[in-house]
Coordinates of C-alpha atoms and ligand atoms in Angstrom, one line a residue:
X1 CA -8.1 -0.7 20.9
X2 CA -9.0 2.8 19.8
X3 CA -8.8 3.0 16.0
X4 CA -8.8 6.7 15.8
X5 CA -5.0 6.8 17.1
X6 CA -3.6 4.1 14.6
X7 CA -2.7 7.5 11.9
X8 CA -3.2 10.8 10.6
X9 CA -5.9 9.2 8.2
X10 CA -7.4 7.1 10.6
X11 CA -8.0 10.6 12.8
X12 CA -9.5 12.7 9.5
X13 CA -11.5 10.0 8.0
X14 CA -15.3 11.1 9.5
X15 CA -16.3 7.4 10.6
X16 CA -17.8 6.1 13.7
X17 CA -15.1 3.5 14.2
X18 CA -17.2 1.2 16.8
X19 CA -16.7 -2.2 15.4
X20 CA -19.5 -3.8 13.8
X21 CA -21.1 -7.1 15.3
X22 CA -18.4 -9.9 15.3
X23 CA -19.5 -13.0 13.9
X24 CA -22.1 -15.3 16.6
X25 CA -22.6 -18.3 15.1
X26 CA -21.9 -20.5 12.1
X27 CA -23.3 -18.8 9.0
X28 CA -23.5 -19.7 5.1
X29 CA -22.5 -17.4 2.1
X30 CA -21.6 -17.8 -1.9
X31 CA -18.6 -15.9 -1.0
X32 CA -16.6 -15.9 2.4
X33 CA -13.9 -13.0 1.8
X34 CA -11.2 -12.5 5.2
X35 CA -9.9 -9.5 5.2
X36 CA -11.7 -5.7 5.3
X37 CA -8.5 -3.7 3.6
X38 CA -9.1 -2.1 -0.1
X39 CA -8.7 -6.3 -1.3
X40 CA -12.0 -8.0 0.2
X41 CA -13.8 -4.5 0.2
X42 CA -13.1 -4.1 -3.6
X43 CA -13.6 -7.9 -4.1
X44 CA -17.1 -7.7 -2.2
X45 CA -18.3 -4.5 -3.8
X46 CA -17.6 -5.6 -7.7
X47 CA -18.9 -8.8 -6.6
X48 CA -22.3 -7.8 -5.3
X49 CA -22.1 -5.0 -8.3
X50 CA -22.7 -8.1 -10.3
X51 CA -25.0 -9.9 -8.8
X52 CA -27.1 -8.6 -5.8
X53 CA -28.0 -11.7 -5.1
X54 CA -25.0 -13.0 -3.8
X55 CA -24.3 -14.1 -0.3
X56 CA -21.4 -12.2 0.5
X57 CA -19.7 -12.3 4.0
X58 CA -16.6 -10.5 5.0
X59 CA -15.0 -11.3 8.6
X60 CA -12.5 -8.5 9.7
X61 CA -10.1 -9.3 12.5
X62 CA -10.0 -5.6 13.8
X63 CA -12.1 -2.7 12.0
X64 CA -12.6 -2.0 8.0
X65 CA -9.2 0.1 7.2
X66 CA -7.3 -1.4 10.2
X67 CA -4.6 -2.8 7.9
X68 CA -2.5 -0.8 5.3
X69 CA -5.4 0.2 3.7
X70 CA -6.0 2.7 6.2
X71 CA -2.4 3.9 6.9
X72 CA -0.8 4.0 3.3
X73 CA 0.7 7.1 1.7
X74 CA -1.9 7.6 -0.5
X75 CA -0.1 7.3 -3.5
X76 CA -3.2 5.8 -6.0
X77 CA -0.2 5.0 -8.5
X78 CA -0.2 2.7 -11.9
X79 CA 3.0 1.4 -10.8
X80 CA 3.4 -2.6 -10.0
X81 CA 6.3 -4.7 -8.3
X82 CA 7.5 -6.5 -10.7
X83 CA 7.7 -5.5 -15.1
X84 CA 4.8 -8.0 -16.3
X85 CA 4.6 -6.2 -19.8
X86 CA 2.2 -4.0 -21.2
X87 CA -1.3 -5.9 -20.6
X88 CA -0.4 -5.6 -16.8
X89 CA 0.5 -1.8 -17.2
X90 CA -2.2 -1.0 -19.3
X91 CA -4.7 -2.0 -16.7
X92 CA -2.8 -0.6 -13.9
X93 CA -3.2 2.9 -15.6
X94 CA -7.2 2.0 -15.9
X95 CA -7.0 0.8 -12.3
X96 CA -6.0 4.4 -11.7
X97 CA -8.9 6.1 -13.4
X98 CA -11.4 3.2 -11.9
X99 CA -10.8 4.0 -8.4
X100 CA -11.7 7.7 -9.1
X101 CA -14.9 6.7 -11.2
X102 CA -16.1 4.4 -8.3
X103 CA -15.4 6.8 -5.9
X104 CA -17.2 9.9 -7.8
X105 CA -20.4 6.9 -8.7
X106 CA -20.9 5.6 -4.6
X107 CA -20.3 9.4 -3.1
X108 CA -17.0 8.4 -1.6
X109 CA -15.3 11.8 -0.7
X110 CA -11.7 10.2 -0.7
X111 CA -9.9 13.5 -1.9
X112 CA -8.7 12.4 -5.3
X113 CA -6.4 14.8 -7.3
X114 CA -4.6 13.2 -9.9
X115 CA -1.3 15.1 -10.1
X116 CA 1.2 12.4 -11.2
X117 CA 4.1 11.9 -9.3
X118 CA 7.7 13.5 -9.5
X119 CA 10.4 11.6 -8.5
X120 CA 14.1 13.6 -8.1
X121 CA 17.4 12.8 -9.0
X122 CA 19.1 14.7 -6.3
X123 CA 22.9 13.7 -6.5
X124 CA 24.8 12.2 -10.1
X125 CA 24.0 8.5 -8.7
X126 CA 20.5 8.9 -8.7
X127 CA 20.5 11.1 -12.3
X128 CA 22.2 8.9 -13.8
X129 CA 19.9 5.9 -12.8
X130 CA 17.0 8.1 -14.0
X131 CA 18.6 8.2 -17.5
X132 CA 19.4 4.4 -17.6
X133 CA 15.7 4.1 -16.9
X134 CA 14.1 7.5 -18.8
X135 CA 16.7 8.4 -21.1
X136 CA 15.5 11.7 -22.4
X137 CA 12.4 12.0 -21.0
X138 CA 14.5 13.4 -17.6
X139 CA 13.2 16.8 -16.4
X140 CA 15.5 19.5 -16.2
X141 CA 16.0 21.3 -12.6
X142 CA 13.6 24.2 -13.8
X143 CA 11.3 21.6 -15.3
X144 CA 11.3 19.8 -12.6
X145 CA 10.6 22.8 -10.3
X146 CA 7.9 23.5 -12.1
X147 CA 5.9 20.6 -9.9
X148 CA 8.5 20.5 -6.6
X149 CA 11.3 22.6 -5.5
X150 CA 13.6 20.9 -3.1
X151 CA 17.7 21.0 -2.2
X152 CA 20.2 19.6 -4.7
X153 CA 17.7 18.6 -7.3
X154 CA 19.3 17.9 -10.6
X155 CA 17.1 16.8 -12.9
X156 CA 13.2 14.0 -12.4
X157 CA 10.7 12.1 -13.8
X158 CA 7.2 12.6 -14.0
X159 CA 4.5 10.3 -15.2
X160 CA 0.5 11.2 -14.8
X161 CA -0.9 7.9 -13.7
X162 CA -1.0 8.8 -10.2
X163 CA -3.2 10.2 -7.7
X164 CA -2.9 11.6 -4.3
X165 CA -5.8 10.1 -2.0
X166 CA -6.8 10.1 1.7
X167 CA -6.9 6.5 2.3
X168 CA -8.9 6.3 5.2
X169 CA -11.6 7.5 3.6
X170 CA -11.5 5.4 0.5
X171 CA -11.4 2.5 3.1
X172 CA -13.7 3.6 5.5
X173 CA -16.1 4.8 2.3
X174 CA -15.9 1.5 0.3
X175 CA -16.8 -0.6 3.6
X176 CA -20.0 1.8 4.0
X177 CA -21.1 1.2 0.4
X178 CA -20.6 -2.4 0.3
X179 CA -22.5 -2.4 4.0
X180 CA -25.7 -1.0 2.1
X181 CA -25.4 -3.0 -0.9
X182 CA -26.0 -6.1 1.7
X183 CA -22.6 -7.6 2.2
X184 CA -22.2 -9.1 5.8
X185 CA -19.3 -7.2 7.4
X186 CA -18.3 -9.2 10.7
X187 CA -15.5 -6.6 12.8
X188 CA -13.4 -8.1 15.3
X189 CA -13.9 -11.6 14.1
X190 CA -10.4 -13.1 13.5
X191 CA -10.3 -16.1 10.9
X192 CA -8.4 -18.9 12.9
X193 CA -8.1 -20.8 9.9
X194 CA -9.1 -21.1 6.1
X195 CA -9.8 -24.4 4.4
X196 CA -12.1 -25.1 1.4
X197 CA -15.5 -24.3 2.2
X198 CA -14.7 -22.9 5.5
X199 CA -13.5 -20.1 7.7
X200 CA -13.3 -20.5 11.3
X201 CA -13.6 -18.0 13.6
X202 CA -13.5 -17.4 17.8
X203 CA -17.2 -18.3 18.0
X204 CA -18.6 -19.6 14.9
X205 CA -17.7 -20.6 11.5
X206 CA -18.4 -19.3 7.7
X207 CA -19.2 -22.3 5.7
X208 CA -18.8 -21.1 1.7
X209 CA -18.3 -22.6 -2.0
X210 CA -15.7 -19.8 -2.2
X211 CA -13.8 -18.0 0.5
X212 CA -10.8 -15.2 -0.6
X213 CA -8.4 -14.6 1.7
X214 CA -7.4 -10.7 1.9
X215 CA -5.4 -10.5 4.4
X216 CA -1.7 -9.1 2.9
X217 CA 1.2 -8.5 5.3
X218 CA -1.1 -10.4 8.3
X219 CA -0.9 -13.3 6.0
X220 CA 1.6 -15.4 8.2
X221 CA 0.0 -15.7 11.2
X222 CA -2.7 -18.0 9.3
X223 CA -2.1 -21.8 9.6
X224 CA 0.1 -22.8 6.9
X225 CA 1.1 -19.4 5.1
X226 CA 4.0 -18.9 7.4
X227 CA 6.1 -18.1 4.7
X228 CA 3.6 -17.4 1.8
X229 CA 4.7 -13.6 2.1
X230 CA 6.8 -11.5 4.9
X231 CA 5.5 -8.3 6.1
X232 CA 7.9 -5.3 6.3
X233 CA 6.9 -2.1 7.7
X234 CA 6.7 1.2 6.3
X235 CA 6.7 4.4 8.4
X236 CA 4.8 7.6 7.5
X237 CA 5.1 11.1 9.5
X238 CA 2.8 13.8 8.9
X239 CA 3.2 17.9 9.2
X240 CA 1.0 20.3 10.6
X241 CA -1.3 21.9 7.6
X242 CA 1.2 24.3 5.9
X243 CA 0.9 27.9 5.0
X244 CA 0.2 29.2 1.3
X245 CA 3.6 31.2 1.7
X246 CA 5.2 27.4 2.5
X247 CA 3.8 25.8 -0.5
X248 CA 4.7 28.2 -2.5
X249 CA 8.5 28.0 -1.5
X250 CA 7.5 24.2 -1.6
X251 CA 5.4 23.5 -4.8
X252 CA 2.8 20.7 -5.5
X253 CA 0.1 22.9 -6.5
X254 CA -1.5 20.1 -8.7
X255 CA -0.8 17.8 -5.4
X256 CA 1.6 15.8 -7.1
X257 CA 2.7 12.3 -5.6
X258 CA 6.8 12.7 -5.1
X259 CA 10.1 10.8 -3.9
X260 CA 13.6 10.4 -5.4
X261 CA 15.6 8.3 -7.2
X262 CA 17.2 6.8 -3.9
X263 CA 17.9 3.2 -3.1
X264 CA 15.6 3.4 0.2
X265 CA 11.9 3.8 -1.0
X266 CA 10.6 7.4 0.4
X267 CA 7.3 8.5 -0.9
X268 CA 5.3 11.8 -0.3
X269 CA 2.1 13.8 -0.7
X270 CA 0.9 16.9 -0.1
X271 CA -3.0 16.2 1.6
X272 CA -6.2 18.3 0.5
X273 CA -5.8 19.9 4.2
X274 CA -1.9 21.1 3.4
X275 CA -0.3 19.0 5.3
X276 CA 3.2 17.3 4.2
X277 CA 2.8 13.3 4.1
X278 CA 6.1 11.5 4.0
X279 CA 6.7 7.7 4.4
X280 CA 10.0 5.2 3.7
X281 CA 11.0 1.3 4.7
X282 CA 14.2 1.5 6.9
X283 CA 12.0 -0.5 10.0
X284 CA 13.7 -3.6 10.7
X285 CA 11.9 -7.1 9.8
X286 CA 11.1 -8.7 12.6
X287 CA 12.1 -12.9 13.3
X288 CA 9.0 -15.0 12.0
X289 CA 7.3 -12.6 10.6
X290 CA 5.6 -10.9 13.5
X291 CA 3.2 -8.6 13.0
X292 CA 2.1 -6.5 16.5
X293 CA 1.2 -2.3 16.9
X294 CA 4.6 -2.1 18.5
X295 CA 6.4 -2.4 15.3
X296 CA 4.6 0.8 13.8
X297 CA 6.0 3.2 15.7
X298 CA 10.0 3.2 14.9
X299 CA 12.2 6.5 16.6
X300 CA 15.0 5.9 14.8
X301 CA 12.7 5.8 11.1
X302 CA 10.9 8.7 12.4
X303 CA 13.8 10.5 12.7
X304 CA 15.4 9.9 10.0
X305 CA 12.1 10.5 7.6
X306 CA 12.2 14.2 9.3
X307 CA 15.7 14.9 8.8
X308 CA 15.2 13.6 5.2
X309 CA 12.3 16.3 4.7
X310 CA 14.5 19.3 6.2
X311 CA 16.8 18.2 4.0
X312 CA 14.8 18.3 0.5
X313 CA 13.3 21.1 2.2
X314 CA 14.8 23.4 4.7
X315 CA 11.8 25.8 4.6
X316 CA 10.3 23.1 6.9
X317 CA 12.8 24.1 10.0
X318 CA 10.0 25.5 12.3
X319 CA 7.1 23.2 11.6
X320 CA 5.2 20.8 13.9
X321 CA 5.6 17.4 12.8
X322 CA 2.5 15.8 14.1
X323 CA 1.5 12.1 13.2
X324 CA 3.7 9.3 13.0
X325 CA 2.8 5.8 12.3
X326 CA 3.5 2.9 10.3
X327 CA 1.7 -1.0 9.3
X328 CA 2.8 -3.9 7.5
X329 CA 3.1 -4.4 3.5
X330 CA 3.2 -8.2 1.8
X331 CA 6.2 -8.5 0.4
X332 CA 6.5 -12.2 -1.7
X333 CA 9.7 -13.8 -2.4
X334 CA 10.0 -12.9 -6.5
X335 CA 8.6 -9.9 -5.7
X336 CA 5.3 -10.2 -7.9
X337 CA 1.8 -9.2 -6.9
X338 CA -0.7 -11.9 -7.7
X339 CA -4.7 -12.6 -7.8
X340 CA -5.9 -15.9 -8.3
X341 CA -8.9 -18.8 -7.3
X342 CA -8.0 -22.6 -7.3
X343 CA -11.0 -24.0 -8.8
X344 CA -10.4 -27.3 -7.4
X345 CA -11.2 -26.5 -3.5
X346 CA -12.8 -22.5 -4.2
X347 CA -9.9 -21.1 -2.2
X348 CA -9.0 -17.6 -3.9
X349 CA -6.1 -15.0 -3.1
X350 CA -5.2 -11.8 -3.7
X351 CA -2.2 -9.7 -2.7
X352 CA 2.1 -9.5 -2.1
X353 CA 1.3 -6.0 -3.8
X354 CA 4.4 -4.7 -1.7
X355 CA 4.4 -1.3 -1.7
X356 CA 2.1 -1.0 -4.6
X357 CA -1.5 -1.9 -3.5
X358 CA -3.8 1.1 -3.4
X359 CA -5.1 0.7 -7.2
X360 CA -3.5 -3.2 -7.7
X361 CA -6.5 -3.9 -5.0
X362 CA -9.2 -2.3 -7.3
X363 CA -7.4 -4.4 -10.5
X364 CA -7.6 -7.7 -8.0
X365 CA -11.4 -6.8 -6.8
X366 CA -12.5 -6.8 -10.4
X367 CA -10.2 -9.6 -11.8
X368 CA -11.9 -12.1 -8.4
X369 CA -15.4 -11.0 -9.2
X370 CA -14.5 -12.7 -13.1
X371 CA -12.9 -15.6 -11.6
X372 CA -15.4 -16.5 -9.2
X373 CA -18.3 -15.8 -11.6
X374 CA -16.6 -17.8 -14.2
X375 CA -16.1 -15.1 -17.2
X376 CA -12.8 -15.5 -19.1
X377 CA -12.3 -11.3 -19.4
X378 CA -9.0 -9.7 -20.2
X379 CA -9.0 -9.2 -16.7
X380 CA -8.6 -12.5 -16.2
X381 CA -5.5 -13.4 -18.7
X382 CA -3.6 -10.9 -17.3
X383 CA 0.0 -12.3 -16.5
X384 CA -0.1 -11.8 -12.7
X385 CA -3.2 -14.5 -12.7
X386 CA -2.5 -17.7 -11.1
X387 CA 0.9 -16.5 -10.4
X388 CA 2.4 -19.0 -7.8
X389 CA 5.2 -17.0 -5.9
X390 CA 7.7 -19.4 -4.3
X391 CA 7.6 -19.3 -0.4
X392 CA 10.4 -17.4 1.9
X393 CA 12.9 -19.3 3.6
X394 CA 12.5 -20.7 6.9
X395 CA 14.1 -19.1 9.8
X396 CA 16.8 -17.8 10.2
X397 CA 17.7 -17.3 7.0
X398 CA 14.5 -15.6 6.3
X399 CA 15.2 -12.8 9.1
X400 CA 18.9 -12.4 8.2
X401 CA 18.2 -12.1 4.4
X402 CA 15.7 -9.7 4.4
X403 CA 17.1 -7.9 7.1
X404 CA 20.7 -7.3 5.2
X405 CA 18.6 -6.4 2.2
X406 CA 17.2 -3.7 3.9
X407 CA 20.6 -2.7 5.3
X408 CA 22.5 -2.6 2.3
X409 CA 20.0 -0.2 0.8
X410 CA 20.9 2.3 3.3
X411 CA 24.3 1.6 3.1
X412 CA 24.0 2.4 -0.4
X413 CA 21.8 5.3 -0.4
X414 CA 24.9 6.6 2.4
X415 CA 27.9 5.5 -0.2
X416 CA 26.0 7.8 -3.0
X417 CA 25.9 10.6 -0.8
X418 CA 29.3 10.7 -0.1
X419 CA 30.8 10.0 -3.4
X420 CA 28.4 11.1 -6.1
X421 CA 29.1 7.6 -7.5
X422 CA 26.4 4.8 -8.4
X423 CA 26.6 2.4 -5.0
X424 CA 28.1 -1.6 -6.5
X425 CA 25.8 -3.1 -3.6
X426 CA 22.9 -0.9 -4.5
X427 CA 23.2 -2.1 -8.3
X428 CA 23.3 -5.6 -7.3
X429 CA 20.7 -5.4 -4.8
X430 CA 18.2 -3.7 -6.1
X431 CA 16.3 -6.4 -8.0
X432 CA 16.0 -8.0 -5.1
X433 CA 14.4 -5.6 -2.8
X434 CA 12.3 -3.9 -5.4
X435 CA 11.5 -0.7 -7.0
X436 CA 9.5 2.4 -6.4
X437 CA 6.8 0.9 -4.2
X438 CA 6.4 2.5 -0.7
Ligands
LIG1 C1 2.8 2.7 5.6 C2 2.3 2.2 4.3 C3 2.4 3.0 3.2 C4 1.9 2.5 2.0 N1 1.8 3.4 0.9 C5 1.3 3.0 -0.2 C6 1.0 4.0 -1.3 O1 1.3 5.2 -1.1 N2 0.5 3.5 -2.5 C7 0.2 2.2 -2.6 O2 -0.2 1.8 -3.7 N3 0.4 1.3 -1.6 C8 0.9 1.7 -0.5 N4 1.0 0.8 0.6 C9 0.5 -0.6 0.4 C10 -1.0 -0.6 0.4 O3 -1.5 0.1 1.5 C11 -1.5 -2.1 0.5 O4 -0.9 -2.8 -0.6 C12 -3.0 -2.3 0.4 O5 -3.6 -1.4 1.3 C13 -3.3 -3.7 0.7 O6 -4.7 -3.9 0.9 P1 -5.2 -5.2 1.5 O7 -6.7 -5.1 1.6 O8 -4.7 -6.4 0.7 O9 -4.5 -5.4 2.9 P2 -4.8 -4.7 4.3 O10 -5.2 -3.3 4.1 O11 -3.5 -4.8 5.1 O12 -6.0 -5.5 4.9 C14 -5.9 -6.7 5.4 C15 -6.9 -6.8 6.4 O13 -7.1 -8.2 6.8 C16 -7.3 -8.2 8.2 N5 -6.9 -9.5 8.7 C17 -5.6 -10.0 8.7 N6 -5.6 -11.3 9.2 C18 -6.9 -11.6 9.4 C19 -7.6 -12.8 9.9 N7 -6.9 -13.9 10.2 N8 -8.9 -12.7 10.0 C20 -9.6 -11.7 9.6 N9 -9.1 -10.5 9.2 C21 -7.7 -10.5 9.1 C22 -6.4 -7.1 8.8 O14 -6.9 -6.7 10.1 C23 -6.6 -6.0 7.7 O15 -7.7 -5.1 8.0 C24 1.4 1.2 1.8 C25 1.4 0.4 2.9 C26 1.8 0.8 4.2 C27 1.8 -0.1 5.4

């Protein structure tokens, strides 16, 4: 496998993306953390932040940034799945400002420009579900194309709390820091299994008091987590680097995060190299939650996430589209993120951040290291602590659920097109397949 293929990011980020030494052997550690996405790295790094004396061993099935970490659309947002209340938000907008204070501390170059994100309402379906939601804090068209000018726009929202980032570098960058601050980092050393005390691997085993598992939309394919979260795919393409006479036709000077008030999540960003970064859901969930490289590539999604740019913005006719990829998101069944260690057997979790996870990571890294320290913080009576999300339903029902879901959304996102009209089944569907998350 060569990692440099797997996305635009994973081709920019300046790494040398030989795996580390697997894992040889049975080894001890405080901590045993599976997984090397933003979840164990930010997990290991605050951890050994608070006491470098910590035995901290991380086992990565691929390559640090193999996972969504390294493939996401770099939207560093404050947004969560699910409405927890303030406490939650709160430190989701600190999350925000934390990622970009770590980053700036440890020399992580990860692009960071925190331009908020715009989101369109670009027919009366979609306007009027931004008023429900913003009442009169809508944008006006000119407003609006004061941060993005695209086709049919009628009115937006904008919030600050988000920043554009190259996540390949944040990935690559946090695994490199964490490296030197003496974490173990084992690459290509699958778990086979995690029970208290213990993670087993192809040729050796991590025996510690506490072992995190990390390991988001892969989840599944680890003994008894079947259905413990599904994985659905989002797809990304990625322009050429743009001209200045483009972007100006375009907008985005303060590289604002954007998408639009459709049923469908798409989400965009313009890069530090000027290239146009647009990703949605649409791939289809696949029967027992398989996870495998063919799913991330999708010609029918690709297609349709083109034909969706030309259409916001026609200006794009001539350009070279090329990248296109796409990796798995944890998706739980009530839709809510969680972080959380069972003191009874040391086991700790974090993740189902659906299509939210690029900050929620940093928040879970932080909120671990107080758990597994011990310290009652306010990070650790947040609401999403301890959360148990109930498990998906077995197959079939599982496949054909999730699969209409995703249908309907499209069908609905079709309906509004046609007749200007909020879609019924989008209204009613909605809360079940989520909000703005990528
Ligand atoms: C296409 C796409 C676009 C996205 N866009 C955004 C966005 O713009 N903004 C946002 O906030 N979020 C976004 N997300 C979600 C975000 O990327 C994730 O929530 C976040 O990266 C999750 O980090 P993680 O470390 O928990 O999981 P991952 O990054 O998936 O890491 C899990 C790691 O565990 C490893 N692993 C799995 N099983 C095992 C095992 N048995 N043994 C050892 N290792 C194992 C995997 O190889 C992987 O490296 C997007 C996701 C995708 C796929």
């Amino acid at each position: 496998m060569t990692y440099r293929h797997l996305s635009l990011w994973h081709e920019t980020t300046p790494t040398d993306w030989t795996p580390r030494a697997s894992l040889d052997g049975d080894a001890d550690a405080d901590v045993a953390i599976v997984g090397a996405g933003y979840t164990g790295l930010w997990t290991a790094y605050y951890l050994a932040e608070a006491d470098p004396s910590l035995r901290i061993v991380v086992v990565e099935a691929e390559v640090a940034g193999f996972g969504a970490s390294g493939r996401n659309g770099g939207w560093c947002s404050a947004l969560f799945p699910t409405a927890l209340g303030e406490g939650q938000d709160a430190a989701m907008r600190a999350s925000v400002d934390e990622v970009q204070r770590v980053s700036a501390a440890e020399g992580i170059d990860c692009h960071f420009v925190k331009g908020g994100t715009i989101v369109l309402a670009r027919s009366r379906a979609q306007l009027a579900r931004a008023r429900a939601e913003y009442g009169d804090a809508v944008l006006s068209p000119e407003q609006a194309a004061q941060h993005l000018r695209a086709t049919r726009t009628l009115g937006a929202t904008y919030t600050p709390d988000c920043a554009a980032i190259h996540p390949g570098r944040l990935v690559r960058g946090l695994a490199e820091v964490v490296v030197r601050r003496g974490v173990v980092l084992h690459e290509r050393t699958p778990a086979l299994s995690i029970t208290p005390g213990l993670v087993r691997t192809p040729r050796g085993s991590v025996r510690a008091p506490y072992v995190v598992r990390a390991t988001e939309g892969f989840t599944p394919r680890l003994p008894g987590l079947a259905r413990a979260v599904v994985p659905v795919y989002s797809l990304i393409v990625a322009t050429e680097p743009l001209s200045p006479g483009v972007w100006d036709e375009i907008g985005l000077a303060r590289r604002e995060t954007f998408s639009d008030h459709r049923h469908l999540i798409v989400y965009g960003q313009r890069t530090a190299d000027d290239r146009l970064v647009f990703g949605g859901r649409g791939a289809p969930y696949h029967l027992r939650s398989r996870v495998s490289p063919a799913f991330d590539h999708e010609p029918r999604v690709f297609a349709g996430l083109h034909a969706t740019l030309l259409d916001l913005f026609p200006v794009l006719q001539r350009t070279r589209f090329t990248h296109a990829w796409g990796g798995p998101l944890g998706i739980p069944r009530d839709w809510c993120a969680s972080v959380g260690l069972d003191r009874g057997t040391g086991l700790a979790w974090a993740g189902g951040y659906v299509g939210d996870g690029v900050s929620t990571t940093n928040l879970a890294g932080r909120t671990l290291r107080d758990l597994i320290l011990d310290r009652r913080t306010d990070l650790t009576a947040l609401p999403w602590v301890g959360h148990r999300s109930p498990r998906w339903e077995p197959e079939p029902l599982r496949w054909l659920g999730i699969n209409a879901g995703l249908r309907a959304m499209t069908l609905a996102d079709a309906e509004e097109r046609l007749t200007g009209r909020p879609s019924l089944v989008g209204r009613v569907m909605a809360p079940l397949v989520g909000g703005h998350s990528a």
